[in-house]
């Protein structure tokens, strides 16, 4: 029935219909029928129907809270101004009808809202919050503006209740109401035009109030508030206020000037997550360039790792030495994801690749050298010959100084070109041996033979150089632990390798070296015995008249080899 009668709400109700509806409301026979009648009265929204209004006021005196609530709603819809005192009384009482009474008063225009404002000044905090939460739901312009005024309340609870109420009501406002509310909020937020005399007693808005107003303006999609939002992003502003301003800006399409970019970056570098998160969302839409790169670099000083990650993503296309240096520092960050992203960005930048290369050579510790070497293993194969030579020279210098940083450099050189590295190490070892620096030469032969796939020729060079540095102690127990002799024994097991032929070619091995080698193997069984014989005969052949030459002959006789 209510739906059928609603289109005639503005028409004057026929007398008989009014009488019947009033009679149903005032009857005490059937509560359900009375409730239905009250709902019809609210749906019809009759105006200036004194008899009906009196009947509704009478219901307010009854004990049934359900009936009273429906009567309050009907009085509000009927704009019954004579009900204002009773409705205010219900609000003061703080009972179950408070919310309905507040909404009903909101329908009574400026007179009603003024009355509610007076009630709020006198009410307890809990009641004030209930009033603030219900007022905007009346849906009238005066009620909405009155709720906006309550955003200035000193009680944060009242401010929050008012803000939530307005946010719920905004989608239901007309375009004109939205425009009026936006203008009212902007006027409240604008700096007051104070005289010099009044400026001393002026009170700034509370942060909670400002933040709530910004949220409502954002819900209203008020483009004229954009500059006001930007003004609230200064670092001295409270976090809640900056967060609200950032969220409001997110809903507006706006260009970001250099000054505005700095404000956003300042928010992204804050310690409060509620400020950092919306700032980063806005910054994702802002491109980085060579012109503003100095501002973006400030994000690397932010406490939040998400800010660092965004800076990496934005700067990975800005190829400058400054960016490369900043990205390089991120490789020391404790967050692995950030380190990986920064390394990938360095790989993409020419300046980044150069920075990685230089940093690896200048790293202060073995661990740091290893991290930088592993990080550019994929790049090493594209190094120029000059780069490989530079790394080899640095690795050699560290190797000569017994500096453990060398290991990472040898690793990266093997990744770059294993064959080239082998030839360079061999050339270095041979050059040092030519200078009779056998100890230094041995170190490079050992580097070469770390590879289990290395050939017997290089292993012979290692064994021969070790033999050169041996103390040649002929004691049997000492010879059993001599590394050079052990390596010669391993070479002897390779039937395809002409070990004695290589010994003959090694003209740099002296008489004492060969005598010691032959003396040991002459006492060994089978292959070793034959090899020992051949070496001692070589000593006799080259130095027949020396004391060691004669000793070689005696050793062969004593072992029954001649």
mmCIF file of N, CA, C and O in Angstrom, residues 1-14 17-22 25 36-49 52 56 73-79:
data_model
loop_
_atom_site.group_PDB
_atom_site.id
_atom_site.type_symbol
_atom_site.label_atom_id
_atom_site.label_comp_id
_atom_site.label_asym_id
_atom_site.label_seq_id
_atom_site.Cartn_x
_atom_site.Cartn_y
_atom_site.Cartn_z
ATOM 1 N N UNK A 1 0.827 -1.211 0.000
ATOM 2 C CA UNK A 1 0.000 0.000 0.000
ATOM 3 C C UNK A 1 0.847 1.239 0.000
ATOM 4 O O UNK A 1 0.571 2.225 -0.680
ATOM 5 N N UNK A 2 1.943 1.204 0.773
ATOM 6 C CA UNK A 2 2.837 2.362 0.844
ATOM 7 C C UNK A 2 3.420 2.669 -0.516
ATOM 8 O O UNK A 2 3.528 3.826 -0.928
ATOM 9 N N UNK A 3 3.811 1.614 -1.263
ATOM 10 C CA UNK A 3 4.395 1.825 -2.589
ATOM 11 C C UNK A 3 3.365 2.393 -3.557
ATOM 12 O O UNK A 3 3.687 3.220 -4.412
ATOM 13 N N UNK A 4 2.137 1.945 -3.443
ATOM 14 C CA UNK A 4 1.098 2.434 -4.347
ATOM 15 C C UNK A 4 0.739 3.878 -4.072
ATOM 16 O O UNK A 4 0.421 4.648 -4.983
ATOM 17 N N UNK A 5 0.822 4.278 -2.809
ATOM 18 C CA UNK A 5 0.416 5.627 -2.443
ATOM 19 C C UNK A 5 1.544 6.646 -2.574
ATOM 20 O O UNK A 5 1.299 7.838 -2.589
ATOM 21 N N UNK A 6 2.799 6.168 -2.626
ATOM 22 C CA UNK A 6 3.943 7.086 -2.622
ATOM 23 C C UNK A 6 3.906 8.123 -3.726
ATOM 24 O O UNK A 6 4.241 9.280 -3.511
ATOM 25 N N UNK A 7 3.495 7.828 -4.970
ATOM 26 C CA UNK A 7 3.472 8.856 -6.015
ATOM 27 C C UNK A 7 2.537 10.005 -5.714
ATOM 28 O O UNK A 7 2.672 11.074 -6.288
ATOM 29 N N UNK A 8 1.613 9.822 -4.805
ATOM 30 C CA UNK A 8 0.672 10.910 -4.479
ATOM 31 C C UNK A 8 1.075 11.647 -3.227
ATOM 32 O O UNK A 8 0.280 12.341 -2.612
ATOM 33 N N UNK A 9 2.344 11.458 -2.829
ATOM 34 C CA UNK A 9 2.776 12.012 -1.544
ATOM 35 C C UNK A 9 2.614 13.506 -1.481
ATOM 36 O O UNK A 9 2.346 14.068 -0.419
ATOM 37 N N UNK A 10 2.806 14.186 -2.595
ATOM 38 C CA UNK A 10 2.720 15.645 -2.572
ATOM 39 C C UNK A 10 1.282 16.152 -2.678
ATOM 40 O O UNK A 10 1.018 17.338 -2.519
ATOM 41 N N UNK A 11 0.390 15.280 -3.017
ATOM 42 C CA UNK A 11 -1.013 15.703 -3.119
ATOM 43 C C UNK A 11 -1.644 15.775 -1.735
ATOM 44 O O UNK A 11 -1.177 15.138 -0.797
ATOM 45 N N UNK A 12 -2.680 16.541 -1.639
ATOM 46 C CA UNK A 12 -3.372 16.643 -0.363
ATOM 47 C C UNK A 12 -4.206 15.399 -0.162
ATOM 48 O O UNK A 12 -4.966 14.994 -1.032
ATOM 49 N N UNK A 13 -4.009 14.768 0.992
ATOM 50 C CA UNK A 13 -4.690 13.515 1.257
ATOM 51 C C UNK A 13 -6.184 13.734 1.453
ATOM 52 O O UNK A 13 -6.588 14.668 2.149
ATOM 53 N N UNK A 14 -7.041 12.909 0.855
ATOM 54 C CA UNK A 14 -8.489 13.028 1.089
ATOM 55 C C UNK A 14 -8.803 12.915 2.570
ATOM 56 O O UNK A 14 -8.135 12.183 3.307
ATOM 57 N N UNK A 17 -9.420 9.376 3.928
ATOM 58 C CA UNK A 17 -8.190 8.569 3.981
ATOM 59 C C UNK A 17 -7.352 8.975 5.186
ATOM 60 O O UNK A 17 -6.801 8.135 5.908
ATOM 61 N N UNK A 18 -7.243 10.281 5.401
ATOM 62 C CA UNK A 18 -6.492 10.791 6.553
ATOM 63 C C UNK A 18 -7.094 10.292 7.853
ATOM 64 O O UNK A 18 -6.383 9.864 8.772
ATOM 65 N N UNK A 19 -8.415 10.359 7.909
ATOM 66 C CA UNK A 19 -9.086 9.923 9.140
ATOM 67 C C UNK A 19 -8.861 8.437 9.382
ATOM 68 O O UNK A 19 -8.591 7.997 10.511
ATOM 69 N N UNK A 20 -8.953 7.636 8.311
ATOM 70 C CA UNK A 20 -8.760 6.203 8.461
ATOM 71 C C UNK A 20 -7.333 5.879 8.911
ATOM 72 O O UNK A 20 -7.109 5.017 9.774
ATOM 73 N N UNK A 21 -6.353 6.559 8.307
ATOM 74 C CA UNK A 21 -4.952 6.322 8.670
ATOM 75 C C UNK A 21 -4.694 6.742 10.106
ATOM 76 O O UNK A 21 -4.032 6.031 10.879
ATOM 77 N N UNK A 22 -5.235 7.892 10.486
ATOM 78 C CA UNK A 22 -5.054 8.369 11.858
ATOM 79 C C UNK A 22 -5.700 7.414 12.848
ATOM 80 O O UNK A 22 -5.148 7.128 13.917
ATOM 81 N N UNK A 25 -3.575 4.402 13.418
ATOM 82 C CA UNK A 25 -2.387 4.704 14.226
ATOM 83 C C UNK A 25 -2.744 4.801 15.703
ATOM 84 O O UNK A 25 -1.985 4.357 16.579
ATOM 85 N N UNK A 36 2.022 -1.072 10.384
ATOM 86 C CA UNK A 36 1.827 -0.892 8.960
ATOM 87 C C UNK A 36 1.342 0.512 8.638
ATOM 88 O O UNK A 36 1.790 1.144 7.666
ATOM 89 N N UNK A 37 0.437 1.021 9.455
ATOM 90 C CA UNK A 37 -0.084 2.377 9.254
ATOM 91 C C UNK A 37 1.009 3.419 9.419
ATOM 92 O O UNK A 37 1.082 4.412 8.673
ATOM 93 N N UNK A 38 1.888 3.209 10.397
ATOM 94 C CA UNK A 38 2.995 4.147 10.609
ATOM 95 C C UNK A 38 3.952 4.134 9.418
ATOM 96 O O UNK A 38 4.474 5.178 9.005
ATOM 97 N N UNK A 39 4.171 2.962 8.848
ATOM 98 C CA UNK A 39 5.061 2.872 7.679
ATOM 99 C C UNK A 39 4.430 3.584 6.480
ATOM 100 O O UNK A 39 5.117 4.244 5.699
ATOM 101 N N UNK A 40 3.126 3.445 6.341
ATOM 102 C CA UNK A 40 2.429 4.134 5.258
ATOM 103 C C UNK A 40 2.532 5.639 5.432
ATOM 104 O O UNK A 40 2.787 6.387 4.476
ATOM 105 N N UNK A 41 2.379 6.091 6.655
ATOM 106 C CA UNK A 41 2.481 7.527 6.936
ATOM 107 C C UNK A 41 3.870 8.054 6.586
ATOM 108 O O UNK A 41 4.022 9.150 6.027
ATOM 109 N N UNK A 42 4.905 7.260 6.904
ATOM 110 C CA UNK A 42 6.273 7.679 6.578
ATOM 111 C C UNK A 42 6.498 7.696 5.077
ATOM 112 O O UNK A 42 7.162 8.588 4.538
ATOM 113 N N UNK A 43 5.918 6.720 4.373
ATOM 114 C CA UNK A 43 6.108 6.651 2.927
ATOM 115 C C UNK A 43 5.363 7.758 2.208
ATOM 116 O O UNK A 43 5.843 8.301 1.202
ATOM 117 N N UNK A 44 4.186 8.140 2.717
ATOM 118 C CA UNK A 44 3.392 9.193 2.081
ATOM 119 C C UNK A 44 3.982 10.577 2.283
ATOM 120 O O UNK A 44 3.754 11.486 1.485
ATOM 121 N N UNK A 45 4.734 10.758 3.352
ATOM 122 C CA UNK A 45 5.359 12.044 3.694
ATOM 123 C C UNK A 45 4.330 13.193 3.665
ATOM 124 O O UNK A 45 4.530 14.202 2.973
ATOM 125 N N UNK A 46 3.238 13.050 4.372
ATOM 126 C CA UNK A 46 2.222 14.121 4.361
ATOM 127 C C UNK A 46 2.735 15.349 5.080
ATOM 128 O O UNK A 46 3.437 15.257 6.083
ATOM 129 N N UNK A 47 2.433 16.516 4.565
ATOM 130 C CA UNK A 47 2.891 17.757 5.187
ATOM 131 C C UNK A 47 1.698 18.558 5.707
ATOM 132 O O UNK A 47 0.626 18.578 5.092
ATOM 133 N N UNK A 48 1.914 19.179 6.871
ATOM 134 C CA UNK A 48 0.919 20.051 7.487
ATOM 135 C C UNK A 48 -0.413 19.340 7.737
ATOM 136 O O UNK A 48 -1.482 19.926 7.588
ATOM 137 N N UNK A 49 -0.345 18.064 8.085
ATOM 138 C CA UNK A 49 -1.535 17.314 8.474
ATOM 139 C C UNK A 49 -1.547 17.261 10.003
ATOM 140 O O UNK A 49 -1.015 16.345 10.624
ATOM 141 N N UNK A 52 -2.860 14.129 11.926
ATOM 142 C CA UNK A 52 -1.952 12.978 11.803
ATOM 143 C C UNK A 52 -0.704 13.189 12.648
ATOM 144 O O UNK A 52 -0.252 12.278 13.340
ATOM 145 N N UNK A 56 0.779 10.920 15.688
ATOM 146 C CA UNK A 56 2.159 10.415 15.739
ATOM 147 C C UNK A 56 2.857 10.829 17.031
ATOM 148 O O UNK A 56 3.589 10.041 17.636
ATOM 149 N N UNK A 73 10.220 8.249 12.760
ATOM 150 C CA UNK A 73 10.553 8.302 11.328
ATOM 151 C C UNK A 73 9.461 9.010 10.537
ATOM 152 O O UNK A 73 9.738 9.838 9.657
ATOM 153 N N UNK A 74 8.219 8.706 10.844
ATOM 154 C CA UNK A 74 7.101 9.338 10.136
ATOM 155 C C UNK A 74 7.034 10.831 10.395
ATOM 156 O O UNK A 74 6.768 11.623 9.478
ATOM 157 N N UNK A 75 7.345 11.247 11.616
ATOM 158 C CA UNK A 75 7.342 12.682 11.941
ATOM 159 C C UNK A 75 8.434 13.410 11.155
ATOM 160 O O UNK A 75 8.236 14.539 10.695
ATOM 161 N N UNK A 76 9.587 12.769 11.029
ATOM 162 C CA UNK A 76 10.655 13.384 10.258
ATOM 163 C C UNK A 76 10.293 13.517 8.801
ATOM 164 O O UNK A 76 10.519 14.566 8.177
ATOM 165 N N UNK A 77 9.711 12.459 8.220
ATOM 166 C CA UNK A 77 9.326 12.504 6.809
ATOM 167 C C UNK A 77 8.211 13.522 6.561
ATOM 168 O O UNK A 77 8.134 14.121 5.484
ATOM 169 N N UNK A 78 7.373 13.731 7.575
ATOM 170 C CA UNK A 78 6.266 14.696 7.449
ATOM 171 C C UNK A 78 6.714 16.130 7.704
ATOM 172 O O UNK A 78 5.919 17.070 7.586
ATOM 173 N N UNK A 79 7.991 16.307 8.059
ATOM 174 C CA UNK A 79 8.528 17.641 8.382
ATOM 175 C C UNK A 79 7.674 18.321 9.460
ATOM 176 O O UNK A 79 7.354 19.510 9.384
#
